mmCIF file of C-alpha atoms in Angstrom:
data_model
loop_
_atom_site.group_PDB
_atom_site.id
_atom_site.type_symbol
_atom_site.label_atom_id
_atom_site.label_comp_id
_atom_site.label_asym_id
_atom_site.label_seq_id
_atom_site.Cartn_x
_atom_site.Cartn_y
_atom_site.Cartn_z
ATOM 1 C CA UNK A 1 -2.165 62.790 23.540
ATOM 2 C CA UNK A 2 -0.658 60.357 26.030
ATOM 3 C CA UNK A 3 -1.699 59.663 29.596
ATOM 4 C CA UNK A 4 1.976 59.506 30.562
ATOM 5 C CA UNK A 5 2.706 63.234 30.691
ATOM 6 C CA UNK A 6 4.912 65.120 33.107
ATOM 7 C CA UNK A 7 7.939 63.595 34.798
ATOM 8 C CA UNK A 8 7.553 60.176 36.446
ATOM 9 C CA UNK A 9 7.724 59.886 40.235
ATOM 10 C CA UNK A 10 10.856 57.783 40.501
ATOM 11 C CA UNK A 11 14.596 57.916 41.149
ATOM 12 C CA UNK A 12 16.744 59.618 38.500
ATOM 13 C CA UNK A 13 20.392 58.785 37.922
ATOM 14 C CA UNK A 14 22.503 61.931 37.789
ATOM 15 C CA UNK A 15 25.762 60.274 36.789
ATOM 16 C CA UNK A 16 28.429 57.703 37.547
ATOM 17 C CA UNK A 17 29.960 57.765 41.035
ATOM 18 C CA UNK A 18 33.484 57.757 39.629
ATOM 19 C CA UNK A 19 32.882 61.117 37.894
ATOM 20 C CA UNK A 20 32.323 63.086 41.120
ATOM 21 C CA UNK A 21 35.381 63.173 43.368
ATOM 22 C CA UNK A 22 35.587 64.745 46.845
ATOM 23 C CA UNK A 23 35.465 68.531 46.547
ATOM 24 C CA UNK A 24 34.018 68.487 43.027
ATOM 25 C CA UNK A 25 30.815 70.129 41.807
ATOM 26 C CA UNK A 26 28.624 69.068 38.871
ATOM 27 C CA UNK A 27 25.612 70.846 37.374
ATOM 28 C CA UNK A 28 22.783 68.899 35.853
ATOM 29 C CA UNK A 29 19.153 69.085 34.735
ATOM 30 C CA UNK A 30 16.820 66.331 35.903
ATOM 31 C CA UNK A 31 13.042 66.216 35.515
ATOM 32 C CA UNK A 32 13.147 69.761 34.178
ATOM 33 C CA UNK A 33 14.899 71.117 37.277
ATOM 34 C CA UNK A 34 18.396 72.550 37.665
ATOM 35 C CA UNK A 35 20.438 70.527 40.158
ATOM 36 C CA UNK A 36 23.934 71.003 41.533
ATOM 37 C CA UNK A 37 25.717 67.981 42.954
ATOM 38 C CA UNK A 38 28.822 68.006 45.071
ATOM 39 C CA UNK A 39 30.856 65.524 47.038
ATOM 40 C CA UNK A 40 32.022 66.483 50.509
ATOM 41 C CA UNK A 41 35.500 65.851 51.885
ATOM 42 C CA UNK A 42 34.022 62.947 53.865
ATOM 43 C CA UNK A 43 32.730 61.426 50.624
ATOM 44 C CA UNK A 44 28.964 61.933 50.767
ATOM 45 C CA UNK A 45 27.049 63.158 47.718
ATOM 46 C CA UNK A 46 24.713 66.134 48.165
ATOM 47 C CA UNK A 47 22.182 67.492 45.672
ATOM 48 C CA UNK A 48 20.809 71.030 45.888
ATOM 49 C CA UNK A 49 18.771 73.590 44.032
ATOM 50 C CA UNK A 50 21.670 75.845 42.999
ATOM 51 C CA UNK A 51 19.900 79.137 43.792
ATOM 52 C CA UNK A 52 21.514 80.774 46.822
ATOM 53 C CA UNK A 53 18.738 82.055 49.164
ATOM 54 C CA UNK A 54 20.906 85.056 50.069
ATOM 55 C CA UNK A 55 20.815 86.967 46.783
ATOM 56 C CA UNK A 56 20.002 84.377 44.133
ATOM 57 C CA UNK A 57 23.431 83.522 42.725
ATOM 58 C CA UNK A 58 23.953 80.136 41.070
ATOM 59 C CA UNK A 59 26.098 78.185 43.535
ATOM 60 C CA UNK A 60 27.189 75.680 40.900
ATOM 61 C CA UNK A 61 28.690 78.413 38.703
ATOM 62 C CA UNK A 62 31.875 79.373 40.461
ATOM 63 C CA UNK A 63 31.053 77.974 43.897
ATOM 64 C CA UNK A 64 33.453 75.680 45.719
ATOM 65 C CA UNK A 65 33.524 72.932 48.332
ATOM 66 C CA UNK A 66 35.640 73.335 51.446
ATOM 67 C CA UNK A 67 35.541 70.451 53.854
ATOM 68 C CA UNK A 68 31.939 69.321 53.959
ATOM 69 C CA UNK A 69 30.408 72.699 53.105
ATOM 70 C CA UNK A 70 29.597 74.268 49.754
ATOM 71 C CA UNK A 71 30.260 77.998 49.296
ATOM 72 C CA UNK A 72 28.393 80.445 47.084
ATOM 73 C CA UNK A 73 30.708 82.394 44.728
ATOM 74 C CA UNK A 74 28.875 85.714 45.231
ATOM 75 C CA UNK A 75 29.493 86.388 48.952
ATOM 76 C CA UNK A 76 30.967 83.016 50.012
ATOM 77 C CA UNK A 77 28.044 82.082 52.206
ATOM 78 C CA UNK A 78 28.692 78.494 53.329
ATOM 79 C CA UNK A 79 26.055 75.791 53.506
ATOM 80 C CA UNK A 80 26.361 72.551 55.478
ATOM 81 C CA UNK A 81 25.378 69.136 54.045
ATOM 82 C CA UNK A 82 21.938 69.472 55.672
ATOM 83 C CA UNK A 83 21.426 72.706 53.681
ATOM 84 C CA UNK A 84 21.725 75.197 56.561
ATOM 85 C CA UNK A 85 23.676 78.396 56.070
ATOM 86 C CA UNK A 86 26.524 78.187 58.611
ATOM 87 C CA UNK A 87 28.725 81.181 57.817
ATOM 88 C CA UNK A 88 29.154 84.278 55.653
ATOM 89 C CA UNK A 89 32.173 85.462 53.715
ATOM 90 C CA UNK A 90 32.969 88.398 56.041
ATOM 91 C CA UNK A 91 32.097 86.925 59.427
ATOM 92 C CA UNK A 92 28.606 88.374 59.880
ATOM 93 C CA UNK A 93 26.043 86.110 61.567
ATOM 94 C CA UNK A 94 24.582 83.717 58.957
ATOM 95 C CA UNK A 95 20.897 84.219 58.178
ATOM 96 C CA UNK A 96 18.491 81.467 59.156
ATOM 97 C CA UNK A 97 18.088 80.116 55.644
ATOM 98 C CA UNK A 98 18.684 76.768 53.982
ATOM 99 C CA UNK A 99 19.273 75.482 50.490
ATOM 100 C CA UNK A 100 16.525 73.449 48.856
ATOM 101 C CA UNK A 101 17.809 69.868 48.693
ATOM 102 C CA UNK A 102 16.995 66.668 46.836
ATOM 103 C CA UNK A 103 17.373 63.214 48.427
ATOM 104 C CA UNK A 104 20.489 61.497 47.099
ATOM 105 C CA UNK A 105 21.383 57.823 47.209
ATOM 106 C CA UNK A 106 24.619 56.263 46.001
ATOM 107 C CA UNK A 107 24.895 52.577 45.150
ATOM 108 C CA UNK A 108 26.130 50.237 42.420
ATOM 109 C CA UNK A 109 28.519 52.888 41.039
ATOM 110 C CA UNK A 110 25.666 55.330 40.349
ATOM 111 C CA UNK A 111 24.255 58.504 41.908
ATOM 112 C CA UNK A 112 20.458 58.459 42.257
ATOM 113 C CA UNK A 113 18.273 61.503 43.033
ATOM 114 C CA UNK A 114 14.610 61.726 44.032
ATOM 115 C CA UNK A 115 13.138 64.755 42.261
ATOM 116 C CA UNK A 116 9.484 64.576 43.356
ATOM 117 C CA UNK A 117 8.382 66.997 46.125
ATOM 118 C CA UNK A 118 7.035 64.093 48.202
ATOM 119 C CA UNK A 119 9.436 61.940 50.221
ATOM 120 C CA UNK A 120 10.983 58.912 48.464
ATOM 121 C CA UNK A 121 8.684 55.921 48.380
ATOM 122 C CA UNK A 122 11.484 53.374 48.093
ATOM 123 C CA UNK A 123 15.269 53.184 47.827
ATOM 124 C CA UNK A 124 17.094 51.683 44.834
ATOM 125 C CA UNK A 125 18.457 48.220 45.448
ATOM 126 C CA UNK A 126 22.108 47.752 46.326
ATOM 127 C CA UNK A 127 23.571 44.747 44.553
ATOM 128 C CA UNK A 128 26.417 42.509 45.648
ATOM 129 C CA UNK A 129 29.054 42.991 42.951
ATOM 130 C CA UNK A 130 31.908 41.226 44.745
ATOM 131 C CA UNK A 131 32.194 38.578 42.021
ATOM 132 C CA UNK A 132 32.991 41.309 39.463
ATOM 133 C CA UNK A 133 36.277 43.197 39.574
ATOM 134 C CA UNK A 134 35.805 45.502 36.566
ATOM 135 C CA UNK A 135 33.040 47.544 34.940
ATOM 136 C CA UNK A 136 32.345 49.293 31.657
ATOM 137 C CA UNK A 137 30.413 52.582 31.637
ATOM 138 C CA UNK A 138 28.414 53.972 28.717
ATOM 139 C CA UNK A 139 26.058 56.945 28.423
ATOM 140 C CA UNK A 140 23.959 58.372 25.632
ATOM 141 C CA UNK A 141 21.430 61.223 25.412
ATOM 142 C CA UNK A 142 18.566 60.868 22.966
ATOM 143 C CA UNK A 143 15.084 62.126 22.148
ATOM 144 C CA UNK A 144 12.350 59.904 23.522
ATOM 145 C CA UNK A 145 9.967 59.072 26.339
ATOM 146 C CA UNK A 146 11.162 57.564 29.650
ATOM 147 C CA UNK A 147 8.728 54.659 29.232
ATOM 148 C CA UNK A 148 10.217 53.561 25.897
ATOM 149 C CA UNK A 149 12.879 51.289 27.475
ATOM 150 C CA UNK A 150 10.625 49.572 30.016
ATOM 151 C CA UNK A 151 7.947 48.959 27.404
ATOM 152 C CA UNK A 152 10.636 47.588 25.085
ATOM 153 C CA UNK A 153 11.414 44.901 27.653
ATOM 154 C CA UNK A 154 7.889 43.519 27.352
ATOM 155 C CA UNK A 155 7.726 43.897 23.571
ATOM 156 C CA UNK A 156 9.100 40.469 22.723
ATOM 157 C CA UNK A 157 8.380 40.669 18.993
ATOM 158 C CA UNK A 158 10.494 43.780 18.408
ATOM 159 C CA UNK A 159 13.630 41.664 18.912
ATOM 160 C CA UNK A 160 12.901 40.011 15.561
ATOM 161 C CA UNK A 161 12.676 43.233 13.559
ATOM 162 C CA UNK A 162 15.008 45.652 15.351
ATOM 163 C CA UNK A 163 17.712 43.314 16.660
ATOM 164 C CA UNK A 164 17.373 40.642 13.931
ATOM 165 C CA UNK A 165 17.179 37.769 16.401
ATOM 166 C CA UNK A 166 14.404 35.440 17.489
ATOM 167 C CA UNK A 167 11.766 36.997 19.779
ATOM 168 C CA UNK A 168 12.463 36.906 23.504
ATOM 169 C CA UNK A 169 10.607 34.105 25.271
ATOM 170 C CA UNK A 170 9.269 34.403 28.840
ATOM 171 C CA UNK A 171 10.520 31.496 30.964
ATOM 172 C CA UNK A 172 8.102 32.365 33.763
ATOM 173 C CA UNK A 173 5.235 34.894 33.878
ATOM 174 C CA UNK A 174 6.004 38.549 34.492
ATOM 175 C CA UNK A 175 5.915 39.485 38.187
ATOM 176 C CA UNK A 176 4.706 42.865 39.471
ATOM 177 C CA UNK A 177 5.244 43.858 43.092
ATOM 178 C CA UNK A 178 4.432 47.520 43.787
ATOM 179 C CA UNK A 179 7.181 49.591 42.099
ATOM 180 C CA UNK A 180 9.082 46.543 40.795
ATOM 181 C CA UNK A 181 8.439 44.696 37.527
ATOM 182 C CA UNK A 182 10.465 41.529 36.888
ATOM 183 C CA UNK A 183 10.890 39.581 33.654
ATOM 184 C CA UNK A 184 12.538 36.178 33.287
ATOM 185 C CA UNK A 185 13.437 35.742 29.617
ATOM 186 C CA UNK A 186 15.323 33.568 27.180
ATOM 187 C CA UNK A 187 16.940 35.971 24.708
ATOM 188 C CA UNK A 188 18.734 34.265 21.797
ATOM 189 C CA UNK A 189 21.529 36.307 20.251
ATOM 190 C CA UNK A 190 21.157 39.611 22.113
ATOM 191 C CA UNK A 191 24.651 39.581 23.645
ATOM 192 C CA UNK A 192 26.107 36.661 21.743
ATOM 193 C CA UNK A 193 25.077 34.298 18.966
ATOM 194 C CA UNK A 194 26.980 31.501 20.697
ATOM 195 C CA UNK A 195 24.042 30.299 22.791
ATOM 196 C CA UNK A 196 20.672 31.614 23.980
ATOM 197 C CA UNK A 197 20.996 33.959 26.927
ATOM 198 C CA UNK A 198 19.010 33.728 30.150
ATOM 199 C CA UNK A 199 18.058 37.249 31.277
ATOM 200 C CA UNK A 200 16.403 38.218 34.558
ATOM 201 C CA UNK A 201 15.358 41.840 34.109
ATOM 202 C CA UNK A 202 14.205 43.914 37.077
ATOM 203 C CA UNK A 203 12.701 47.384 36.659
ATOM 204 C CA UNK A 204 12.563 49.589 39.760
ATOM 205 C CA UNK A 205 10.141 52.209 38.549
ATOM 206 C CA UNK A 206 10.528 53.285 34.937
ATOM 207 C CA UNK A 207 14.018 54.696 35.492
ATOM 208 C CA UNK A 208 16.147 51.757 36.674
ATOM 209 C CA UNK A 209 16.644 48.431 34.874
ATOM 210 C CA UNK A 210 18.976 45.717 36.169
ATOM 211 C CA UNK A 211 19.712 42.668 34.084
ATOM 212 C CA UNK A 212 21.332 39.490 35.411
ATOM 213 C CA UNK A 213 22.692 37.541 32.462
ATOM 214 C CA UNK A 214 23.743 33.912 32.187
ATOM 215 C CA UNK A 215 24.634 31.702 29.261
ATOM 216 C CA UNK A 216 23.419 28.230 30.292
ATOM 217 C CA UNK A 217 26.100 25.583 30.234
ATOM 218 C CA UNK A 218 28.934 28.104 30.651
ATOM 219 C CA UNK A 219 30.568 29.823 33.666
ATOM 220 C CA UNK A 220 29.708 33.251 32.234
ATOM 221 C CA UNK A 221 27.765 35.695 34.409
ATOM 222 C CA UNK A 222 27.089 39.382 33.850
ATOM 223 C CA UNK A 223 25.111 42.193 35.390
ATOM 224 C CA UNK A 224 24.062 45.353 33.597
ATOM 225 C CA UNK A 225 22.346 48.337 35.190
ATOM 226 C CA UNK A 226 20.748 50.716 32.711
ATOM 227 C CA UNK A 227 19.095 53.874 34.012
ATOM 228 C CA UNK A 228 16.924 56.221 31.987
ATOM 229 C CA UNK A 229 16.901 59.823 33.197
ATOM 230 C CA UNK A 230 14.449 62.309 31.727
ATOM 231 C CA UNK A 231 16.233 65.649 31.757
ATOM 232 C CA UNK A 232 13.522 67.650 30.054
ATOM 233 C CA UNK A 233 10.372 66.550 28.229
ATOM 234 C CA UNK A 234 11.491 64.465 25.274
ATOM 235 C CA UNK A 235 15.180 64.371 26.275
ATOM 236 C CA UNK A 236 16.469 61.262 28.039
ATOM 237 C CA UNK A 237 19.955 60.127 29.061
ATOM 238 C CA UNK A 238 20.764 56.457 29.482
ATOM 239 C CA UNK A 239 23.510 55.606 31.987
ATOM 240 C CA UNK A 240 24.689 51.993 31.747
ATOM 241 C CA UNK A 241 27.199 50.007 33.798
ATOM 242 C CA UNK A 242 28.240 46.538 32.647
ATOM 243 C CA UNK A 243 30.041 43.927 34.740
ATOM 244 C CA UNK A 244 30.952 40.374 33.712
ATOM 245 C CA UNK A 245 33.064 37.444 34.864
ATOM 246 C CA UNK A 246 33.692 33.721 34.571
ATOM 247 C CA UNK A 247 32.903 31.721 37.703
ATOM 248 C CA UNK A 248 36.049 29.618 37.501
ATOM 249 C CA UNK A 249 39.457 30.047 39.163
ATOM 250 C CA UNK A 250 41.478 32.447 37.039
ATOM 251 C CA UNK A 251 44.228 33.532 39.402
ATOM 252 C CA UNK A 252 46.155 36.611 38.239
ATOM 253 C CA UNK A 253 44.253 36.611 34.950
ATOM 254 C CA UNK A 254 40.934 37.491 36.595
ATOM 255 C CA UNK A 255 41.355 41.275 36.435
ATOM 256 C CA UNK A 256 42.182 41.273 32.737
ATOM 257 C CA UNK A 257 39.502 38.685 31.945
ATOM 258 C CA UNK A 258 36.821 40.648 33.802
ATOM 259 C CA UNK A 259 37.882 43.861 32.078
ATOM 260 C CA UNK A 260 37.615 42.272 28.635
ATOM 261 C CA UNK A 261 34.272 40.596 29.422
ATOM 262 C CA UNK A 262 32.776 43.779 30.865
ATOM 263 C CA UNK A 263 33.889 45.707 27.779
ATOM 264 C CA UNK A 264 32.544 43.143 25.318
ATOM 265 C CA UNK A 265 29.246 42.787 27.195
ATOM 266 C CA UNK A 266 28.814 46.557 27.476
ATOM 267 C CA UNK A 267 29.636 47.199 23.828
ATOM 268 C CA UNK A 268 27.240 44.476 22.700
ATOM 269 C CA UNK A 269 24.270 45.874 24.624
ATOM 270 C CA UNK A 270 25.172 49.463 23.655
ATOM 271 C CA UNK A 271 24.922 48.406 20.010
ATOM 272 C CA UNK A 272 21.462 46.984 20.679
ATOM 273 C CA UNK A 273 20.377 50.147 22.509
ATOM 274 C CA UNK A 274 21.473 52.257 19.556
ATOM 275 C CA UNK A 275 19.140 50.199 17.355
ATOM 276 C CA UNK A 276 16.280 50.872 19.788
ATOM 277 C CA UNK A 277 17.087 54.575 20.007
ATOM 278 C CA UNK A 278 16.625 54.945 16.243
ATOM 279 C CA UNK A 279 12.989 53.962 16.821
ATOM 280 C CA UNK A 280 12.478 55.839 20.113
ATOM 281 C CA UNK A 281 13.673 59.144 18.669
ATOM 282 C CA UNK A 282 10.836 59.163 16.134
ATOM 283 C CA UNK A 283 8.165 57.308 18.070
ATOM 284 C CA UNK A 284 5.025 58.758 19.658
ATOM 285 C CA UNK A 285 3.954 56.987 22.853
ATOM 286 C CA UNK A 286 0.267 56.371 22.150
ATOM 287 C CA UNK A 287 -2.269 56.581 24.964
ATOM 288 C CA UNK A 288 -4.179 53.629 23.527
ATOM 289 C CA UNK A 289 -1.963 51.403 21.388
ATOM 290 C CA UNK A 290 -3.865 48.788 19.365
ATOM 291 C CA UNK A 291 -2.230 45.640 20.692
ATOM 292 C CA UNK A 292 -2.741 42.146 19.376
ATOM 293 C CA UNK A 293 -2.160 38.512 20.303
ATOM 294 C CA UNK A 294 1.025 37.895 22.280
ATOM 295 C CA UNK A 295 1.348 41.506 23.469
ATOM 296 C CA UNK A 296 -0.497 41.171 26.772
ATOM 297 C CA UNK A 297 2.665 41.920 28.761
ATOM 298 C CA UNK A 298 2.893 45.340 27.076
ATOM 299 C CA UNK A 299 -0.612 46.109 28.328
ATOM 300 C CA UNK A 300 0.293 44.900 31.835
ATOM 301 C CA UNK A 301 3.430 47.054 31.751
ATOM 302 C CA UNK A 302 1.312 50.100 30.879
ATOM 303 C CA UNK A 303 -1.014 49.428 33.829
ATOM 304 C CA UNK A 304 1.996 49.090 36.156
ATOM 305 C CA UNK A 305 3.566 52.312 34.856
ATOM 306 C CA UNK A 306 0.501 54.465 35.600
ATOM 307 C CA UNK A 307 1.358 54.565 39.318
ATOM 308 C CA UNK A 308 4.431 56.698 38.582
ATOM 309 C CA UNK A 309 2.381 59.388 36.852
ATOM 310 C CA UNK A 310 -0.541 59.577 39.274
ATOM 311 C CA UNK A 311 -0.926 62.220 41.979
#
C-alpha cells in the first residue's frame, strides 16, 4: 500500500495550445474524469463536464462551437463560456441550468486544468520565452505513478544506472517553498557529453517540471517544460515542450538554428525519459522506501509531496 493514493491536488496539462484552434473541441480524461475542452472564437480555452444538464447528452460527441458558445448535439442547447445555458435549438426559453466547469489556464504553449473540487491554490508560472523562436513538442502515455518523475529528480544515483552517466550533483541545497520544489544540479552527459550541464529544475506541484539548462562556457541556453498528467490510476501522459537557442547574434540564421537546437534538445531528453519509463512502468511506489546514505533529498521530496494528497 502507498500513502499517495487518489489523484493529486494540482494542475493537469490537457494538451498543447497549438492543438486546439478556435472553434475546435477536444475530449479528454484527466484525474479519472471526462473533460471536454473547446476554444471560443475569441480564443479563450474552456473546460467542461461534457454531460448536458438538459437530457444528459455528451456535448463533446457531435457538439459544435459557434462564436463563443458551445452547442449540445441533441437539441442544440447553447452554453456561454461561463457555463450558463443561453438558448435552445427551437427558440424556447433556456432553462436556468449551467454546465459544470473546470478552471483552465493557458501559458507557455500548454493548457492547464484544475480538477480538484476546491478552488485553485496557485496558478502555473508564465515564463518569458522571448529569447526562443522555436519549440519541439513530445508526448507519451505510460503506466506509472504521477510521483515517479518528481522523485526521479531527487534520485541522483539513478543517473548512473539508468542513464549511464555520472550521478547528478546538487550545486546548492534543495529549496522548498509551499507548492514549489527547486533543484540546482550539475548533470554531466544528460543532454550532451560535450560538457557538464547546469540544470535548474522547478517543480510546481507533482505535475509540472520546468528545467532551465545551460552549458557553462558556451552561449547555449534551453528551457524544457515537462508535465505529468494522471488520466486514470496508473496511466500517465507526459507532455514536454523544448526550447533552445544560442545567445549570440545569428541574424537570419536564428530561426533555423533555434529549430535545430530545440529538436536536438527535445530528442535527447525524450530518449532519457524513455529509459526512465521502462522502470516506472514496472515499479511500485512504496509507502516506506528503505533509503540509505545520500538519498535524503528523496525523503524530503516525499514529505513535500504529501500536501498534494491531503484533504
